Coordinates of C-alpha atoms in Angstrom, one line a residue:
M1 CA -0.1 -0.1 -0.1
N2 CA 1.3 3.5 -0.8
H3 CA 2.3 5.7 2.1
P4 CA 1.0 9.2 1.2
D5 CA 4.0 10.9 1.6
L6 CA 5.1 8.7 -1.4
W7 CA 3.4 10.8 -3.6
H8 CA 5.1 14.6 -4.6
F9 CA 2.7 17.0 -6.4
E10 CA 3.8 19.4 -8.5
P11 CA 3.1 23.4 -7.2
A12 CA 0.9 23.4 -10.9
L13 CA -1.0 20.1 -9.7
D14 CA -1.2 19.5 -12.9
R15 CA 0.8 15.7 -11.9
A16 CA 2.2 14.2 -9.1
T17 CA 5.3 11.6 -9.1
H18 CA 5.3 8.6 -7.2
R19 CA 8.7 8.9 -5.0
W20 CA 9.8 5.5 -5.2
D21 CA 8.9 3.8 -8.5
G22 CA 8.5 7.2 -10.5
D23 CA 5.3 6.5 -11.7
E24 CA 3.5 9.7 -12.9
V25 CA -0.2 10.6 -12.8
R26 CA -1.8 13.6 -14.5
F27 CA -4.5 15.8 -13.1
T28 CA -7.5 17.2 -15.4
R29 CA -8.7 20.5 -14.6
A30 CA -11.4 19.6 -12.8
E31 CA -9.2 17.0 -10.5
R32 CA -6.5 20.0 -10.2
A33 CA -9.3 22.3 -9.3
L34 CA -10.6 19.8 -6.5
L35 CA -6.9 19.2 -5.5
G36 CA -6.3 23.0 -5.3
V37 CA -9.8 23.2 -2.4
F38 CA -8.3 20.0 -0.8
F39 CA -4.7 21.7 -0.3
S40 CA -6.0 25.2 0.8
R41 CA -8.3 23.5 3.4
P42 CA -6.6 20.3 5.0
G43 CA -8.1 18.5 7.1
S44 CA -11.4 20.1 7.1
V45 CA -15.0 18.6 6.0
L46 CA -15.6 20.1 2.6
A47 CA -19.7 19.7 1.7
R48 CA -20.3 18.9 -2.2
D49 CA -21.4 22.6 -2.5
T50 CA -18.3 24.1 -1.7
L51 CA -16.3 21.6 -4.0
L52 CA -19.0 22.0 -6.8
D53 CA -18.0 25.6 -6.8
A54 CA -14.7 25.0 -7.5
I55 CA -15.8 23.3 -10.7
S56 CA -18.5 25.4 -11.9
G57 CA -17.7 26.7 -15.5
L58 CA -15.0 23.5 -16.0
E59 CA -18.1 21.1 -16.3
C60 CA -20.5 21.5 -18.8
E61 CA -23.5 20.4 -16.5
A62 CA -21.5 20.4 -13.1
T63 CA -23.7 18.5 -10.1
D64 CA -23.0 16.7 -6.8
R65 CA -22.8 13.7 -9.1
S66 CA -20.2 15.5 -10.9
V67 CA -17.9 15.9 -7.5
D68 CA -18.4 12.3 -6.6
F69 CA -16.8 11.1 -10.0
I70 CA -13.6 13.6 -9.7
V71 CA -13.5 12.2 -6.1
H72 CA -13.5 8.7 -7.1
C73 CA -10.9 9.5 -10.2
L74 CA -8.7 11.3 -7.9
R75 CA -9.0 8.2 -5.6
K76 CA -8.2 5.7 -8.3
K77 CA -5.0 7.7 -9.8
L78 CA -3.6 7.9 -6.5
A79 CA -4.0 4.4 -5.5
D80 CA -6.6 5.4 -2.3
S81 CA -9.4 3.5 -1.1
A82 CA -12.5 4.4 0.1
R83 CA -13.3 2.1 2.9
D84 CA -9.0 2.6 4.2
P85 CA -8.8 6.0 2.8
L86 CA -5.0 7.8 2.8
Y87 CA -6.0 10.9 0.7
I88 CA -9.7 11.4 0.5
A89 CA -11.8 10.7 3.3
T90 CA -15.8 10.1 2.9
R91 CA -17.8 11.8 5.7
Y92 CA -21.0 10.6 4.7
G93 CA -24.2 13.5 4.9
E94 CA -21.2 15.9 5.0
G95 CA -18.6 15.4 2.1
Y96 CA -14.9 15.2 2.1
V97 CA -12.1 15.7 3.7
W98 CA -8.3 15.7 3.0
I99 CA -6.6 13.3 5.1
G100 CA -3.4 13.5 3.2
P101 CA 0.0 15.5 3.7
S102 CA 0.0 19.2 3.1
A103 CA 1.3 21.1 0.2
P104 CA 4.6 22.3 1.1
A105 CA 5.0 26.0 1.2
E106 CA 8.5 25.5 -0.2
R107 CA 10.6 23.1 -1.4
P108 CA 12.6 21.2 1.5
A109 CA 15.9 22.7 -0.5
A110 CA 14.6 26.1 -0.1
G111 CA 17.6 28.1 1.7
A112 CA 20.1 25.7 1.4
F113 CA 24.0 25.7 0.5
I114 CA 23.7 22.3 -1.6
V115 CA 20.9 20.4 -2.7
V116 CA 21.4 16.5 -3.7
G117 CA 18.9 16.6 -6.5
P118 CA 17.2 16.1 -8.5
V119 CA 18.1 12.1 -8.6
H120 CA 16.8 10.8 -12.4
G121 CA 17.4 7.2 -13.7
L122 CA 16.0 5.0 -10.5
K123 CA 12.9 3.7 -11.2
F124 CA 15.1 2.1 -14.4
A125 CA 17.8 0.7 -12.1
E126 CA 15.6 -2.6 -11.5
N127 CA 17.2 -4.3 -8.4
L128 CA 20.3 -2.1 -8.0
N129 CA 17.8 1.3 -7.2
D130 CA 18.0 0.7 -3.3
R131 CA 22.0 0.9 -4.2
G132 CA 21.6 4.2 -5.7
W133 CA 19.3 5.5 -3.3
A134 CA 21.7 4.9 -0.4
F135 CA 24.6 6.4 -2.7
A136 CA 22.2 9.7 -2.8
V137 CA 21.9 9.6 1.0
A138 CA 25.4 8.4 1.8
L139 CA 26.4 11.8 -0.5
A140 CA 24.3 14.1 1.2
H141 CA 25.2 13.3 4.6
R142 CA 28.8 13.4 3.4
L143 CA 28.8 16.7 2.0
D144 CA 27.1 17.9 5.3
R145 CA 30.1 16.9 7.1
L146 CA 32.3 18.4 4.6
T147 CA 30.6 22.1 5.2
P148 CA 30.3 24.3 7.4
D149 CA 27.3 23.5 10.1
E150 CA 25.4 26.9 9.2
R151 CA 25.4 25.7 5.5
A152 CA 22.6 23.2 5.0
V153 CA 22.9 20.1 2.4
V154 CA 19.5 19.1 1.6
L155 CA 18.4 15.7 -0.4
D156 CA 15.7 16.6 -3.0
A157 CA 15.0 13.5 -5.3
D158 CA 12.9 15.5 -6.8
C159 CA 13.6 19.2 -7.1
P160 CA 12.8 21.2 -9.8
S161 CA 15.1 23.8 -11.2
G162 CA 15.4 27.8 -12.1
E163 CA 11.9 29.7 -12.2
Q164 CA 9.9 26.2 -11.4
F165 CA 11.6 26.1 -7.6
S166 CA 9.4 27.4 -4.9
G167 CA 11.0 29.4 -2.1
D168 CA 15.0 30.8 -1.5
P169 CA 16.8 29.0 -3.8
P170 CA 20.1 27.0 -2.8
R171 CA 23.3 28.1 -3.9
F172 CA 24.6 24.8 -5.7
A173 CA 22.9 21.5 -7.1
V174 CA 24.2 18.1 -7.5
D175 CA 21.9 16.3 -10.0
L176 CA 22.5 12.6 -10.4
S177 CA 21.3 10.3 -13.2
F178 CA 22.0 6.4 -12.5
V179 CA 22.3 3.8 -15.2
K180 CA 22.3 0.1 -15.0
T181 CA 25.6 -1.5 -16.8
T182 CA 26.1 -4.8 -18.1
A183 CA 29.7 -5.4 -16.9
R184 CA 30.0 -2.9 -13.7
G185 CA 26.6 -2.9 -12.3
L186 CA 25.3 0.9 -11.2
D187 CA 27.0 3.6 -13.0
C188 CA 26.1 7.7 -11.7
V189 CA 26.3 10.7 -13.4
Y190 CA 26.8 13.9 -11.3
R191 CA 26.6 17.4 -12.6
L192 CA 27.5 20.0 -9.9
R193 CA 26.3 23.4 -10.8
S194 CA 25.2 26.9 -9.6
F195 CA 21.6 26.3 -8.9
G196 CA 19.2 27.6 -11.7
T197 CA 22.4 28.1 -14.4
P198 CA 22.6 25.1 -17.0
V199 CA 26.7 25.2 -17.6
P200 CA 28.2 22.7 -15.1
I201 CA 30.9 23.5 -13.0
A202 CA 31.8 19.7 -12.8
A203 CA 30.7 16.6 -14.5
D204 CA 31.8 12.8 -14.4
R205 CA 30.8 9.3 -14.5
L206 CA 31.5 7.0 -11.9
T207 CA 30.6 3.6 -10.9
I208 CA 28.8 3.2 -7.7
T209 CA 29.9 -0.1 -6.8
P210 CA 29.2 -3.8 -8.8
D211 CA 25.9 -5.3 -7.6
W212 CA 27.7 -8.2 -5.1
S213 CA 28.9 -4.6 -3.1
G214 CA 27.7 -3.9 0.4
I215 CA 26.9 -0.7 2.1
E216 CA 30.7 0.2 2.9
A217 CA 31.7 0.2 -0.8
I218 CA 28.8 2.9 -1.3
E219 CA 29.9 5.3 1.3
A220 CA 33.3 5.0 0.1
R221 CA 32.2 6.2 -3.3
A222 CA 30.3 9.0 -1.8
A223 CA 32.8 10.3 0.7
Q224 CA 35.4 10.5 -2.3
L225 CA 32.8 12.0 -4.5
A226 CA 31.6 14.5 -1.5
I227 CA 35.6 15.3 -1.4
R228 CA 35.8 16.3 -5.1
I229 CA 32.5 18.2 -4.8
T230 CA 33.4 20.3 -2.1
G231 CA 36.8 20.7 -3.9
A232 CA 35.4 21.8 -7.1
I233 CA 32.5 24.1 -5.1
W234 CA 36.0 26.1 -3.6
A235 CA 37.6 26.4 -7.0
S236 CA 34.2 28.2 -8.4
L237 CA 34.2 30.5 -5.7
Q238 CA 38.0 31.5 -5.7
V239 CA 37.8 32.5 -9.5
G240 CA 33.9 33.7 -9.4
G241 CA 32.3 31.7 -11.5
P242 CA 31.5 28.1 -13.0
G243 CA 33.9 25.8 -14.9
P244 CA 34.7 24.7 -18.3
A245 CA 31.6 24.0 -20.1
C246 CA 30.2 19.9 -20.3
S247 CA 28.4 18.2 -23.0
A248 CA 24.9 19.4 -23.5
L249 CA 22.1 17.5 -21.9
G250 CA 20.6 16.4 -25.1
P251 CA 21.8 15.0 -28.5
L252 CA 23.6 17.7 -31.1
P253 CA 20.7 17.3 -33.4
V254 CA 18.4 19.0 -31.2
S255 CA 20.1 22.2 -31.2
L256 CA 20.4 22.2 -35.0
H257 CA 16.8 21.3 -35.1
A258 CA 16.0 24.7 -33.0
A259 CA 18.5 26.7 -35.1
S260 CA 17.0 25.6 -38.0
R261 CA 13.4 26.8 -37.1
V262 CA 14.9 30.3 -37.4
M263 CA 16.7 29.6 -40.4
A264 CA 14.5 27.5 -42.7
V265 CA 12.5 30.0 -45.1
G266 CA 13.6 27.4 -48.2
C267 CA 15.7 24.9 -49.3
E268 CA 18.2 27.7 -50.3
T269 CA 19.1 28.4 -46.5
W270 CA 20.4 24.9 -46.6
E271 CA 22.8 25.3 -49.3
D272 CA 23.6 28.1 -47.5
A273 CA 24.4 26.4 -44.2
A274 CA 26.2 23.8 -46.3
R275 CA 28.3 26.1 -48.2
R276 CA 29.5 27.9 -44.9
L277 CA 30.4 24.3 -43.6
R278 CA 32.3 23.4 -46.5
R279 CA 33.9 26.5 -46.8
R280 CA 35.1 26.2 -43.0
L281 CA 36.4 22.7 -43.6
R282 CA 38.2 24.2 -46.9
E283 CA 40.2 26.6 -44.3
N284 CA 40.4 23.7 -41.6
P285 CA 40.3 20.5 -42.9
A286 CA 41.0 19.1 -39.6
D287 CA 37.6 20.4 -38.1
H288 CA 35.9 17.4 -37.5
A289 CA 33.3 19.4 -35.6
A290 CA 32.4 20.8 -38.9
R291 CA 32.4 17.5 -40.9
I292 CA 29.7 16.1 -38.0
A293 CA 27.8 19.4 -38.2
L294 CA 27.7 19.4 -42.2
A295 CA 26.8 15.6 -42.2
T296 CA 23.9 16.6 -39.7
T297 CA 22.8 19.3 -41.9
L298 CA 22.3 17.3 -44.8
H299 CA 20.3 14.9 -42.6
S300 CA 18.4 17.9 -40.8
R301 CA 17.1 19.3 -43.8
Y302 CA 15.3 15.9 -44.8
V303 CA 13.8 16.1 -41.8
L304 CA 12.4 19.8 -42.0
A305 CA 11.5 20.2 -45.3
G306 CA 11.7 16.6 -46.8
V307 CA 8.1 17.0 -49.0
D308 CA 9.9 20.3 -50.4
L309 CA 12.8 18.4 -51.6
L310 CA 11.5 15.4 -52.6
M311 CA 9.3 17.1 -55.4
T312 CA 12.2 18.2 -57.1
A313 CA 15.5 16.7 -57.8
D314 CA 15.8 13.3 -55.8
E315 CA 19.4 13.7 -54.5
R316 CA 19.0 11.3 -51.6
D317 CA 21.9 8.9 -52.7
E318 CA 24.1 11.5 -53.3
N319 CA 23.7 13.0 -49.5
D320 CA 23.7 9.8 -48.1
A321 CA 26.8 9.0 -49.7
E322 CA 28.5 12.4 -48.4
I323 CA 27.4 11.8 -44.8
Q324 CA 28.7 8.7 -44.7
S325 CA 32.0 9.7 -45.8
L326 CA 31.6 13.0 -43.6
V327 CA 31.6 10.5 -40.7
N328 CA 34.0 8.3 -41.4
Q329 CA 36.5 10.9 -41.9
A330 CA 35.6 12.3 -38.5
L331 CA 35.2 9.3 -36.4
P332 CA 39.0 8.4 -35.2
H333 CA 38.7 12.1 -33.9
L334 CA 35.7 12.1 -31.8
A335 CA 36.7 10.0 -28.6
A336 CA 36.2 13.0 -26.6
D337 CA 33.1 14.3 -27.5
A338 CA 30.4 12.1 -26.6
S339 CA 27.3 13.9 -28.4
H340 CA 29.6 14.0 -31.8
T341 CA 29.8 10.4 -30.9
F342 CA 26.8 9.1 -30.6
T343 CA 25.4 11.9 -33.8
A344 CA 27.9 9.9 -36.1
A345 CA 26.4 6.5 -34.9
K346 CA 23.0 7.3 -35.8
L347 CA 24.1 9.0 -39.0
L348 CA 26.1 6.3 -40.0
Y349 CA 22.7 4.0 -39.7
F350 CA 20.8 6.6 -41.7
A351 CA 23.1 6.6 -44.4
D352 CA 23.1 3.2 -45.1
K353 CA 22.1 -0.2 -43.6
N354 CA 25.4 -2.1 -44.1
N355 CA 26.5 0.5 -41.4
R356 CA 24.4 -1.0 -38.8
E357 CA 27.0 -3.3 -37.1
Q358 CA 29.2 -0.5 -36.7
A359 CA 26.4 1.8 -35.7
L360 CA 25.3 0.0 -32.9
S361 CA 29.2 -1.2 -31.6
I362 CA 30.1 2.8 -31.7
A363 CA 27.2 3.7 -29.7
A364 CA 26.9 1.0 -27.5
R365 CA 30.9 1.3 -26.2
A366 CA 30.1 5.2 -25.9
L367 CA 27.0 4.5 -23.5
E368 CA 28.9 2.5 -21.1
T369 CA 31.2 5.2 -20.2
T370 CA 29.5 8.8 -21.3
A371 CA 28.6 11.2 -18.6
A372 CA 26.1 12.6 -21.6
L373 CA 23.2 10.3 -20.7
A374 CA 20.4 12.1 -22.3
A375 CA 22.3 12.3 -25.7
G376 CA 22.9 8.4 -25.1
F377 CA 19.8 7.5 -24.1
T378 CA 18.1 9.0 -27.3
V379 CA 20.3 7.5 -29.7
W380 CA 20.3 4.2 -28.2
A381 CA 16.7 4.4 -28.5
Q382 CA 16.3 5.3 -31.8
L383 CA 18.9 2.4 -33.0
Q384 CA 17.2 -0.2 -30.9
M385 CA 13.9 1.4 -32.3
W386 CA 15.2 0.4 -35.6
E387 CA 16.4 -2.8 -34.8
G388 CA 13.0 -4.2 -34.2
E389 CA 13.6 -3.5 -30.2
L390 CA 10.7 -1.5 -29.5
D391 CA 10.0 -2.3 -25.6
R392 CA 13.6 -1.7 -25.0
A393 CA 13.2 1.5 -27.3
L394 CA 10.3 2.8 -25.5
Q395 CA 12.5 2.2 -22.1
F396 CA 15.0 4.4 -23.2
Y397 CA 13.4 7.2 -24.6
D398 CA 11.5 7.3 -21.1
Q399 CA 14.9 7.4 -19.3
A400 CA 16.0 10.5 -21.9
L401 CA 12.3 12.3 -21.1
E402 CA 13.4 12.0 -17.4
L403 CA 16.2 14.1 -17.8
S404 CA 14.7 16.6 -20.4
D405 CA 12.7 19.8 -19.0
H406 CA 9.1 19.7 -19.8
G407 CA 7.8 21.8 -22.7
T408 CA 11.6 22.3 -24.0
S409 CA 12.8 21.6 -28.0
F410 CA 14.8 18.3 -26.7
H411 CA 11.1 17.2 -24.8
I412 CA 9.4 17.6 -27.9
Y413 CA 11.8 16.1 -30.2
L414 CA 12.2 13.1 -27.8
L415 CA 8.0 12.4 -27.8
V416 CA 8.2 12.5 -31.6
L417 CA 10.7 9.5 -31.5
K418 CA 8.7 7.9 -29.0
S419 CA 5.3 8.2 -30.9
Q420 CA 7.3 6.7 -33.9
A421 CA 8.4 3.9 -31.7
A422 CA 5.0 3.4 -30.4
M423 CA 3.1 3.6 -34.0
A424 CA 5.3 0.6 -35.0
L425 CA 3.8 -1.6 -32.4
D426 CA 0.3 -3.0 -33.5
P427 CA -1.9 -1.2 -32.6
G428 CA 0.1 1.6 -30.4
G429 CA 0.7 5.1 -30.6
A430 CA -2.3 6.6 -29.2
A431 CA -1.1 8.0 -25.5
V432 CA 2.3 8.9 -26.8
V433 CA 0.8 10.6 -29.9
D434 CA -1.9 12.5 -27.2
E435 CA 0.9 13.5 -24.7
L436 CA 2.9 15.1 -27.8
N437 CA 0.2 17.0 -28.8
S438 CA -0.7 18.2 -25.3
V439 CA 2.7 19.7 -25.1
K440 CA 2.8 21.5 -28.3
P441 CA -0.5 21.7 -29.7
A442 CA 0.7 22.7 -33.2
T443 CA 2.6 19.4 -33.9
R444 CA -1.2 17.8 -34.4
D445 CA -1.3 20.3 -37.6
E446 CA 2.5 20.0 -38.3
L447 CA 2.4 16.1 -38.1
G448 CA -0.7 14.9 -38.4
L449 CA -0.6 13.2 -41.8
F450 CA 1.9 11.2 -40.6
L451 CA 1.8 10.9 -37.0
A452 CA -1.4 9.2 -35.3
P453 CA -3.1 5.8 -34.8
T454 CA -4.6 4.7 -38.0
A455 CA -7.7 3.9 -36.1
R456 CA -8.1 7.4 -34.7
I457 CA -8.0 9.3 -38.4
D458 CA -9.4 12.6 -36.5
L459 CA -8.1 15.4 -38.6
S460 CA -7.6 19.1 -37.7
P461 CA -9.1 21.9 -40.1
Q462 CA -5.4 22.8 -41.1
I463 CA -4.5 19.4 -41.7
E464 CA -7.7 19.0 -43.7
A465 CA -7.1 21.9 -46.0
T466 CA -3.6 21.0 -46.4
M467 CA -4.6 17.4 -48.0
A468 CA -7.5 19.5 -50.1
A469 CA -4.7 21.8 -51.5
M470 CA -2.5 18.9 -52.4
D471 CA -1.7 17.4 -55.8
R472 CA -0.6 13.8 -57.1
D473 CA 3.1 15.1 -56.7
R474 CA 3.0 16.4 -53.5
A475 CA 0.8 13.6 -52.3
R476 CA 3.5 11.2 -53.7
A477 CA 6.6 13.4 -52.4
S478 CA 4.7 13.0 -48.4
L479 CA 4.9 9.3 -49.0
R480 CA 8.6 9.2 -50.2
F481 CA 9.5 11.7 -46.9
M482 CA 7.9 9.5 -44.4
H483 CA 9.6 6.4 -46.1
Y484 CA 13.0 7.9 -46.4
V485 CA 13.6 9.6 -42.9
T486 CA 11.8 7.3 -40.8
A487 CA 9.7 4.1 -42.3
R488 CA 13.1 2.8 -44.4
H489 CA 15.2 2.2 -41.4
F490 CA 12.8 -0.1 -39.4
R491 CA 14.4 -3.4 -40.0
D492 CA 11.0 -5.5 -39.9
P493 CA 8.6 -5.0 -42.6
A494 CA 5.7 -5.4 -40.1
H495 CA 7.1 -2.0 -38.5
R496 CA 7.6 0.0 -41.7
R497 CA 4.0 -1.1 -42.7
H498 CA 2.8 0.2 -39.4
V499 CA 4.6 3.6 -39.8
M500 CA 3.2 3.8 -43.0
R501 CA -0.4 3.2 -42.9
R502 CA -1.5 6.5 -41.4
P503 CA -0.4 9.0 -44.4
V504 CA -1.3 5.8 -47.1
A505 CA -4.7 5.5 -45.5
L506 CA -5.3 9.1 -46.0
L507 CA -3.7 9.5 -49.3
V508 CA -4.8 6.6 -51.1
P509 CA -8.6 7.1 -51.2
R510 CA -8.3 10.4 -52.4
F511 CA -5.3 10.2 -55.0
G512 CA -5.9 5.8 -55.8
S513 CA -3.3 3.4 -54.9
D514 CA -0.9 4.0 -57.8
I515 CA 0.3 7.0 -55.4
V516 CA 2.4 4.8 -53.4
P517 CA 5.6 4.1 -55.3
A518 CA 6.6 1.0 -55.8
D519 CA 9.7 0.9 -53.9
I520 CA 7.8 2.0 -50.6
R521 CA 5.0 -0.8 -51.8
D522 CA 7.7 -3.6 -52.1
D523 CA 10.1 -2.5 -49.0
T524 CA 6.7 -2.2 -46.5
S525 CA 4.9 -5.2 -47.8
L526 CA 1.8 -3.4 -48.7
A527 CA -0.6 -5.4 -50.5
G528 CA -3.0 -4.4 -52.8
P529 CA -4.8 -0.4 -52.4
P530 CA -4.8 -0.1 -48.6
G531 CA -7.7 1.9 -47.6
P532 CA -8.7 3.6 -44.2
G533 CA -7.6 1.7 -40.8
T534 CA -6.0 -1.0 -42.7
P535 CA -2.0 -1.8 -42.8

């Protein structure tokens, strides 16, 4: 049975996270309204009329039964029981009373010198999660012993960052991300930073303990790390600023995608970007970062403007060959740059299926040692997705999502990729696509032709208008786009077919079965003219 303290409610009351297993529940507007009233008057019996006032205007016809239904939904989400309640108790003939913990006025870390948190990855550590938690606790204790008495050290496992923090912010934060390895047991990536700033003062990956070691080994590793952290804090205070920048949390394509949203006026813009990078390489042939950036640009222009590109000259073979050449030239020089290494692995797989073993080997080796876990989890999830290991891919996407900030470009990028993996299942995708559309509603119009479960062909007016304005050339280019950037990489023909069925089911009834290019029909094992809702 869950103890009430194991649920952490976000300040906005839009969701709650189970502190032990990481399960997250989200609340509707009406549920948030009732939670707000409960938290404002904990321990008080609230009549149904009082609760009804809170949801008036949110329900079409709010009644006493509406209140009972919303309370029932809250209990179900919180694993609460009406007979043996931990959160909401019924007072028959009177109403309801909140008996769970009160909403904190501020975070536990408010005013602290160092907060150890947030802590990521424990729910994916399986049988080693207790060792990870023991390490986090031991690290907080050791840091507390190494700092003056008046400077508090607090462990806050789900501590938010920056403007989301409630109360007086702490001075420094130590983020911990745990990852279970096949060879060493449990690893931890730590990032020390000034609270509210993205640039780390120090960051590294270390092995906590093989799975057979006891608490003494865990505490010894925590003591060693505490000394390193306090030394780095001392050095940063001496020089008055953070240390050298470390690799960004997200993968390299995310920053290029974000930049492209500003740059991409048309295909010519991409040609300009490619020319600038080629000029850099002529001026400095040893600029291997420019090689990876150029290869990523050649790939990303199809992701962002592929339909337009595929309506004109088809240069896919030439681009794939150049991507492969650029990556192979840069690979021997990327060992120290995890983000570029993971990007190189993905691009090799994208350019040619014959590179799959090399790409998987590069990514697997990097994932075992990198401190750039978000980038590593993202690329490894993509490779596992393409290999057909869809359940593993979804798990790694979830690990990367745990490291992303809600609503950021990285968060949306991950949800798009996760939607592709979910849609490759049969049936699948509805929940992930709905989450993507709730985070960024514009994606329903931008990607609705390609990204939605086929069983739910609920088109927005914008997509209807786009399809009405299509001619046969654009419809065919749209199918080539989805196949080239996504479907063709899946090794399993059934997965390729599932990914393609949405656009095929929408476009064939309008333009005829011959709108599907023969190579796509052969590659996805599409037999006969597919209709709406059929694979």
